[in-house]
mmCIF file of C-alpha atoms in Angstrom:
data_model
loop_
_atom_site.group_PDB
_atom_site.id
_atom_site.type_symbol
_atom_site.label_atom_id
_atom_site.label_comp_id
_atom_site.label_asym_id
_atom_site.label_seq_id
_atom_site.Cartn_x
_atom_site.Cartn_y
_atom_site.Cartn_z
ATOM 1 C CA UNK U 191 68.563 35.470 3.162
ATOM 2 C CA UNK U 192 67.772 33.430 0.267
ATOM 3 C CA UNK U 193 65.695 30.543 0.974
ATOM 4 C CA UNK U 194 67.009 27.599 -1.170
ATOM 5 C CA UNK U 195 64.150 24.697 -0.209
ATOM 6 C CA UNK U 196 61.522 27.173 -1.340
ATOM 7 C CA UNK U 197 62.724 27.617 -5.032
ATOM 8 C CA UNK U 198 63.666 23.751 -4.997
ATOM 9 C CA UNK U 199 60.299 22.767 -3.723
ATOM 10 C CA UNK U 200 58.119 25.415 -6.216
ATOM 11 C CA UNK U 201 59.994 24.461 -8.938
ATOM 12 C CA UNK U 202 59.759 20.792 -8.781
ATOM 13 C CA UNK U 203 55.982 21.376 -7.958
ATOM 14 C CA UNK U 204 55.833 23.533 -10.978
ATOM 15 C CA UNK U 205 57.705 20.669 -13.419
ATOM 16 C CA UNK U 206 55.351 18.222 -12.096
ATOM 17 C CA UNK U 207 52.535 20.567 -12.387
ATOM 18 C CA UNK U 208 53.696 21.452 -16.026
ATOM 19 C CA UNK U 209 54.369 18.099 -17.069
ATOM 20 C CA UNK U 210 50.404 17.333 -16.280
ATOM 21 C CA UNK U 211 48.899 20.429 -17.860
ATOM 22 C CA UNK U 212 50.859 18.780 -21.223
ATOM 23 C CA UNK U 213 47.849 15.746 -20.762
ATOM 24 C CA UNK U 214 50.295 13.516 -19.426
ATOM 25 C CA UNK U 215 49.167 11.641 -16.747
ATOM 26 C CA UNK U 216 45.527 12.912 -17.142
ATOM 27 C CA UNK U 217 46.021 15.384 -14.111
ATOM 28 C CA UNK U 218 47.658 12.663 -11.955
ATOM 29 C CA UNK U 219 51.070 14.628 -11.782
ATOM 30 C CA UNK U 220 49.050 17.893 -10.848
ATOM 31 C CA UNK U 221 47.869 16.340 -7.958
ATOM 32 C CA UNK U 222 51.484 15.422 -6.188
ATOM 33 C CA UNK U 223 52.293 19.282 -7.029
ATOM 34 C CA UNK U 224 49.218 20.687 -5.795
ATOM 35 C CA UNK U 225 49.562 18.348 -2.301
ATOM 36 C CA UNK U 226 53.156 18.969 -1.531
ATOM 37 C CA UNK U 227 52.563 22.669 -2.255
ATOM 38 C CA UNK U 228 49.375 22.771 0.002
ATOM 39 C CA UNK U 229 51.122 20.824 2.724
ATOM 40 C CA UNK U 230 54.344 23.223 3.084
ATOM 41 C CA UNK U 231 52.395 26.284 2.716
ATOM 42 C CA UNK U 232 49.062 26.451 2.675
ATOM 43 C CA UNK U 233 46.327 25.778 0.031
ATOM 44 C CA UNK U 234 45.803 29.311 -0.264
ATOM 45 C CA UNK U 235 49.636 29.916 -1.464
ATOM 46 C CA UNK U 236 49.405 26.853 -3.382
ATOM 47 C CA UNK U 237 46.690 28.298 -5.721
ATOM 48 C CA UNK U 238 48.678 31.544 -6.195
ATOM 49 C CA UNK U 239 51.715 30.126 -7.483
ATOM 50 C CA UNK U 240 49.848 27.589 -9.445
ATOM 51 C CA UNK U 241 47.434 30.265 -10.676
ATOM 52 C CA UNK U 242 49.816 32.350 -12.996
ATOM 53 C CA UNK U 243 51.390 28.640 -13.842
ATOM 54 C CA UNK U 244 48.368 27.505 -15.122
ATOM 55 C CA UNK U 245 48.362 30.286 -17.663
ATOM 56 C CA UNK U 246 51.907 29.945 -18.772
ATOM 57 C CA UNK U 247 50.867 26.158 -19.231
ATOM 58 C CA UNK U 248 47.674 26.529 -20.739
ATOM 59 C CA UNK U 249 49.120 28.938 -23.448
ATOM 60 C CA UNK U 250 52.064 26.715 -24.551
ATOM 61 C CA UNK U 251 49.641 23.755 -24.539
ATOM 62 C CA UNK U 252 46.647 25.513 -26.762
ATOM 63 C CA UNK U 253 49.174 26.095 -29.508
ATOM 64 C CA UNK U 254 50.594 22.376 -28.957
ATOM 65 C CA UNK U 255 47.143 20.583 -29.610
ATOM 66 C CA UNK U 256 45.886 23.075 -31.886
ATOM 67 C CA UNK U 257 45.406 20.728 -34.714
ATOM 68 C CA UNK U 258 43.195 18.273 -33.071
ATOM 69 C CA UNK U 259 40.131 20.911 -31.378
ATOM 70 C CA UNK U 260 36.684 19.341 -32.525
ATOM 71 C CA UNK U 261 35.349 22.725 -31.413
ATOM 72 C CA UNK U 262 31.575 21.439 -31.968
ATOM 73 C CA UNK U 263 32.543 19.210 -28.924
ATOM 74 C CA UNK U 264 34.455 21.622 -26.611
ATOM 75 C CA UNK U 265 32.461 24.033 -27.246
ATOM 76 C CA UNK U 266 29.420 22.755 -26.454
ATOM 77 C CA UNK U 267 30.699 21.643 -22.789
ATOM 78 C CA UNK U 268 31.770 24.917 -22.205
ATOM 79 C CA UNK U 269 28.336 26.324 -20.982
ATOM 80 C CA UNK U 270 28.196 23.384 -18.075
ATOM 81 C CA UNK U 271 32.038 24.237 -17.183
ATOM 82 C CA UNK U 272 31.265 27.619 -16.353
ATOM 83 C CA UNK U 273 28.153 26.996 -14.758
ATOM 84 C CA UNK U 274 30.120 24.703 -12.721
ATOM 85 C CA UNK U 275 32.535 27.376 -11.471
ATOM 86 C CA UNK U 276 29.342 30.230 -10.853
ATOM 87 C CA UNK U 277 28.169 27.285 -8.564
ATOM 88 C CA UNK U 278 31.903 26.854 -7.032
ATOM 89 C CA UNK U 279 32.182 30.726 -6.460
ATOM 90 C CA UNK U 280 28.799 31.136 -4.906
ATOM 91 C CA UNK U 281 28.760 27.991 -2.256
ATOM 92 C CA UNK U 282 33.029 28.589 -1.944
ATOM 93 C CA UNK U 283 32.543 29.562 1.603
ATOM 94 C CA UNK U 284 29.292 27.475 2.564
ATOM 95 C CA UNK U 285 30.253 23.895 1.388
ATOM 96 C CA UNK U 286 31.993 21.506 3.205
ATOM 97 C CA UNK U 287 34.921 20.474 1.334
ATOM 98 C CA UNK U 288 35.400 17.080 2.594
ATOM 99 C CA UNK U 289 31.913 15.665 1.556
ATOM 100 C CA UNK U 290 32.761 17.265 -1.373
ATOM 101 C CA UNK U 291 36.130 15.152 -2.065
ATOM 102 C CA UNK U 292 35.033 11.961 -1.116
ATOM 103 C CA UNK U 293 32.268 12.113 -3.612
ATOM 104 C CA UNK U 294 34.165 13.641 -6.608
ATOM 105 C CA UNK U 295 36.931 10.807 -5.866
ATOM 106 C CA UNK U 296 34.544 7.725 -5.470
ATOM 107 C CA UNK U 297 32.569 8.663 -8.717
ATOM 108 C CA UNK U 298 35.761 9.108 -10.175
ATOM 109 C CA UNK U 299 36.603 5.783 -9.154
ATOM 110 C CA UNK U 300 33.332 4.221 -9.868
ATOM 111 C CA UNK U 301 33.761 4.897 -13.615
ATOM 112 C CA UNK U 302 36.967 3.674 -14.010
ATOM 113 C CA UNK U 303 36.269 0.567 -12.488
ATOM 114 C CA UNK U 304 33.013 0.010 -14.650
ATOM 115 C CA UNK U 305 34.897 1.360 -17.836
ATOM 116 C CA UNK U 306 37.345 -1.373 -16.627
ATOM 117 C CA UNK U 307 35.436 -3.923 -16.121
ATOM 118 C CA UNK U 308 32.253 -3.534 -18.917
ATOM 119 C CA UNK U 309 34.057 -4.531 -22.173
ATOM 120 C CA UNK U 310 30.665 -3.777 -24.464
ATOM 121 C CA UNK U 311 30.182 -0.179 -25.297
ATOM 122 C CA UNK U 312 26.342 -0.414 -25.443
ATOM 123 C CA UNK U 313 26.357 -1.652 -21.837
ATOM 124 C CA UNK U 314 28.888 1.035 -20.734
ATOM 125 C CA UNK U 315 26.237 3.965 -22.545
ATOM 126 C CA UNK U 316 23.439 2.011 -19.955
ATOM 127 C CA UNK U 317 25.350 3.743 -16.843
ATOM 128 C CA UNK U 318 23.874 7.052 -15.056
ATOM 129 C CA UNK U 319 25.444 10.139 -17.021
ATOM 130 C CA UNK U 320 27.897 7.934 -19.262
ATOM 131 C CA UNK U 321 29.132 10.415 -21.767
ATOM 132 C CA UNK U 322 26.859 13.207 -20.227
ATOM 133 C CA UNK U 323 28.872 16.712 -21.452
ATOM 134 C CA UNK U 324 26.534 18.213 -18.899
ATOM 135 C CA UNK U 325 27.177 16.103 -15.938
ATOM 136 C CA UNK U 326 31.196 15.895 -16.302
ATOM 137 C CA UNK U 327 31.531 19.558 -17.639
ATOM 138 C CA UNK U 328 29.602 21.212 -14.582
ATOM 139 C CA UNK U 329 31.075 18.976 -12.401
ATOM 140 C CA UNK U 330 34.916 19.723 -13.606
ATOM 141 C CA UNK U 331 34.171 23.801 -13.486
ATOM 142 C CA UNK U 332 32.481 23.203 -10.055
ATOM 143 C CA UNK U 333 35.575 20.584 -8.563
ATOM 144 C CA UNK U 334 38.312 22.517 -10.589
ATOM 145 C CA UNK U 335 37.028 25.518 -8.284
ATOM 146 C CA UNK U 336 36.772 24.186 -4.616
ATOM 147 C CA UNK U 337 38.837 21.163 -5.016
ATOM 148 C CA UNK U 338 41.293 22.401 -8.180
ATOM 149 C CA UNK U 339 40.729 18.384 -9.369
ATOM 150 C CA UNK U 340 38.642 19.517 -12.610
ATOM 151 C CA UNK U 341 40.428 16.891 -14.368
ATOM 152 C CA UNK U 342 39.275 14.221 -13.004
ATOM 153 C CA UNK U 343 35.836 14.187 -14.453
ATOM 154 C CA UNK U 344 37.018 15.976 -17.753
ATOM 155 C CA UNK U 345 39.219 12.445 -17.997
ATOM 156 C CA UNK U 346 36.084 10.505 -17.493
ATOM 157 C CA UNK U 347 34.007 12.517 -19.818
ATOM 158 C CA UNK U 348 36.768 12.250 -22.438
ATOM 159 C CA UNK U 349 37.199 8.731 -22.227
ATOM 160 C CA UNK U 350 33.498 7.703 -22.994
ATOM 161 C CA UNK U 351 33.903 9.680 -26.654
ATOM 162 C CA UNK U 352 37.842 9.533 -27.558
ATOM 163 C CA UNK U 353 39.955 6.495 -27.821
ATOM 164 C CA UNK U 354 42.974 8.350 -29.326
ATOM 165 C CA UNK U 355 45.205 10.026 -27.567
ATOM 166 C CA UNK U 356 45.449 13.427 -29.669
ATOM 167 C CA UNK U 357 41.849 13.730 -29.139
ATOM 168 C CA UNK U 358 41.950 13.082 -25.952
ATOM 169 C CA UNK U 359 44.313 15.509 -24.495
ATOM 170 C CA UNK U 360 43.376 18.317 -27.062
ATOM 171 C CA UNK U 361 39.591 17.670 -24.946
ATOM 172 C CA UNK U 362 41.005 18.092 -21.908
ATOM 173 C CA UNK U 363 43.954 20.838 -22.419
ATOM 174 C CA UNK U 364 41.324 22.544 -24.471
ATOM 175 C CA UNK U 365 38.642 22.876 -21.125
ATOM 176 C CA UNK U 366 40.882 23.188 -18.540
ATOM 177 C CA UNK U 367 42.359 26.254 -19.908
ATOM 178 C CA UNK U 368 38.342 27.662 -20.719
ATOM 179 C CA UNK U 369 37.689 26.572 -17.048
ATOM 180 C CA UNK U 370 41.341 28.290 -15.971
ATOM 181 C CA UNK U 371 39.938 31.527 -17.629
ATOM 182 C CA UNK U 372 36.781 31.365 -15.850
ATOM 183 C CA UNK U 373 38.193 30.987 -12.545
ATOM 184 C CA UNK U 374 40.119 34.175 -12.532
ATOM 185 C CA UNK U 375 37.693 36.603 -12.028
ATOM 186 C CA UNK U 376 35.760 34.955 -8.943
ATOM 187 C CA UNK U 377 39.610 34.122 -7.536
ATOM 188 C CA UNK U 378 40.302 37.922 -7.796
ATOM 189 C CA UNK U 379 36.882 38.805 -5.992
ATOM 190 C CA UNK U 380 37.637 36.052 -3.436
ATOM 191 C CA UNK U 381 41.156 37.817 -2.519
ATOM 192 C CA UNK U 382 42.632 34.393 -3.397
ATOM 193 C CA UNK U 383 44.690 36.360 -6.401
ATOM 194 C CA UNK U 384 45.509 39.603 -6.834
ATOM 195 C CA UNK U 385 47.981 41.234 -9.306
ATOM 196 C CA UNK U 386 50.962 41.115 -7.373
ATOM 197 C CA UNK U 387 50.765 37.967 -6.521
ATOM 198 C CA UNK U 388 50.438 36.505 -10.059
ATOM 199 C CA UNK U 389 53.844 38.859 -11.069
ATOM 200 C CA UNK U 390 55.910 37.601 -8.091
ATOM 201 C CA UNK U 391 55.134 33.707 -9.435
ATOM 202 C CA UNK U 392 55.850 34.632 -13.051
ATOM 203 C CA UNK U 393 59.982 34.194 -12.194
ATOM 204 C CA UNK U 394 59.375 30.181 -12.399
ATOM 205 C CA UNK U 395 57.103 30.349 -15.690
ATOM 206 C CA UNK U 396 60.379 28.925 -17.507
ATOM 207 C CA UNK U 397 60.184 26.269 -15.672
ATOM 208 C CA UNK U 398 56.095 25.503 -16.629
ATOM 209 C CA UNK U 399 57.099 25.946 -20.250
ATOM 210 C CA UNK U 400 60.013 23.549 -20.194
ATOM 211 C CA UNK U 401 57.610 20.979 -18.582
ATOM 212 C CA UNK U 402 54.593 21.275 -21.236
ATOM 213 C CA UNK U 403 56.667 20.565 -23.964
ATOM 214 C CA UNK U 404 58.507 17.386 -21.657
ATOM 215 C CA UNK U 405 55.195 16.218 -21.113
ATOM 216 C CA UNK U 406 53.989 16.818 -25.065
ATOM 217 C CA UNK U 407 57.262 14.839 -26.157
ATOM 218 C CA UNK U 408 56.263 12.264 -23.702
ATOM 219 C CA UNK U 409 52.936 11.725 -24.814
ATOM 220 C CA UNK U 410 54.430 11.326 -28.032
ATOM 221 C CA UNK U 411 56.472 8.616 -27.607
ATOM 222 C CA UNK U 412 53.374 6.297 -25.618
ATOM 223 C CA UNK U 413 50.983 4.035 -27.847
ATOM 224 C CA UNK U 414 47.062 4.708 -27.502
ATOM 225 C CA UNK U 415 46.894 2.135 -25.060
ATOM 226 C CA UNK U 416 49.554 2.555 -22.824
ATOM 227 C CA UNK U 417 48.181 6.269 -22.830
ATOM 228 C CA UNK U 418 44.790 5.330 -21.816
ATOM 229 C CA UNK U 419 46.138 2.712 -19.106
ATOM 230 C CA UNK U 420 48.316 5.413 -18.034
ATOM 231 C CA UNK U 421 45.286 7.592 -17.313
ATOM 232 C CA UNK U 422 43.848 4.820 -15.340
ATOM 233 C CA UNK U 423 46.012 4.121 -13.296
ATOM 234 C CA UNK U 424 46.116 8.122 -12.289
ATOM 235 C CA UNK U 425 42.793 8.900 -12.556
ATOM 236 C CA UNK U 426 42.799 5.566 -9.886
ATOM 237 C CA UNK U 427 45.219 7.391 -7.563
ATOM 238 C CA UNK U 428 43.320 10.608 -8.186
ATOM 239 C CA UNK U 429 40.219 9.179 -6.749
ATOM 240 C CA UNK U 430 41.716 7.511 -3.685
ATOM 241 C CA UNK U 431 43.888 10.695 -2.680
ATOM 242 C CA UNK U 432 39.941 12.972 -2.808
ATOM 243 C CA UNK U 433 38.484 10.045 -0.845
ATOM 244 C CA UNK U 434 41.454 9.987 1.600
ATOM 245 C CA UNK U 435 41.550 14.029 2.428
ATOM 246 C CA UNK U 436 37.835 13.381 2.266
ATOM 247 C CA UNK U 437 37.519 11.095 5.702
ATOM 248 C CA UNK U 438 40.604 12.990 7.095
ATOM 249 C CA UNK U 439 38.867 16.291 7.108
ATOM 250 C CA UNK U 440 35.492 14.963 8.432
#
């Protein structure tokens, strides 16, 4: 019998999803999919539908952003992303994940609220790891691993050198899909993928392009400011959902 609330519950996961891989929302969108889609079945399932997804995204929005790569800059971030994830894959079954979230989400939250609140740049460059591409891009491999939240501290990282909005989200879309590609082997040696899997989730990949290209023509339409206060505000709610399922799972 076919199961109705299943394809109406992946697929409006995979919009949202979609819709956040675009840069819209810096992530915050990903974060409602990933949560309902860990809460009805399991954070294990969640990661293999989201898994072929985040191809089918990361695809449509490469060749959306191409124009605005500073490939000096992403590619020199790129080393501390994957060392990141070789750290993720190693200590996967040893860490405890709650720790874990409660200290990616208040850091998270930490900068905002300084970035907030500091109004001088040379005071802002003052703070512990401001702008640091080694810092944020081991830490978004490592977190976009155990915690699949890597774009929290790409958004943070991004923010200290971008203040326009086609930078911005060519940064991000442009090392979450390097950090996507380096996941894939250690999820395949973990048994979290395998091949079958990623076909049977390929059915809804309509669905993730449709919501890239929403979320593209919705980032189009927002002012550099209202962009940036949009990522705020979700980077904001990012941070207090890690610390939340932080102190639950303690």
């Amino acid at each position: 019998m076919l199961d109705i609330s299943y394809y109406l519950i992946v697929s409006f996961s995979i919009l949202l999803f979609a819709i956040s891989k675009s840069g819209f929302s810096g992530g915050g969108l990903a974060l409602i999919s990933v949560t309902l889609l860990s809460i009805t079945y399991g954070p294990l399932t969640a990661i293999a539908i989201l898994m072929p997804m985040l191809i089918v995204c990361d695809v449509i929005a490469l060749f959306l952003n191409r124009k605005h790569f500073e490939y000096k800059i992403l590619w020199s971030i790129a080393p501390y992303s994957l060392l990141g994830v070789i750290i993720g894959t190693i200590l996967f079954k040893f860490i405890n994940l709650s720790m874990i979230s409660i200290f990616i989400g208040s850091i998270s939250l930490l900068y905002v609220l300084l970035n907030y609140l500091i109004a001088d740049n040379r005071n802002l460059k003052k703070i512990p790891f401001y702008g640091s591409k080694s810092f944020w891009g081991a830490l978004a491999g490592f977190t976009s691993f155990v915690l699949h939240s890597g774009g929290l501290p790409l958004n943070i990282y991004f923010m200290s050198i971008y203040n326009k909005k086609v930078q911005f989200v060519a940064g991000v879309v442009f090392s979450i899909a390097l950090i996507n590609l380096f996941k894939l082997i250690p999820y395949f040696y973990l048994e979290i993928l395998n091949f079958e899997k990623l076909y049977n989730y390929l059915i809804f990949s309509p669905i993730a392009v449709i919501g890239v290209i929403l979320g593209h023509w919705m980032n189009s339409k927002l002012s550099d400011n209202s962009f940036f206060t949009i990522i705020n505000i979700f980077v904001v709610i990012g941070s207090l959902r890690l610390i939340y399922l932080g102190l639950v799972g303690l």
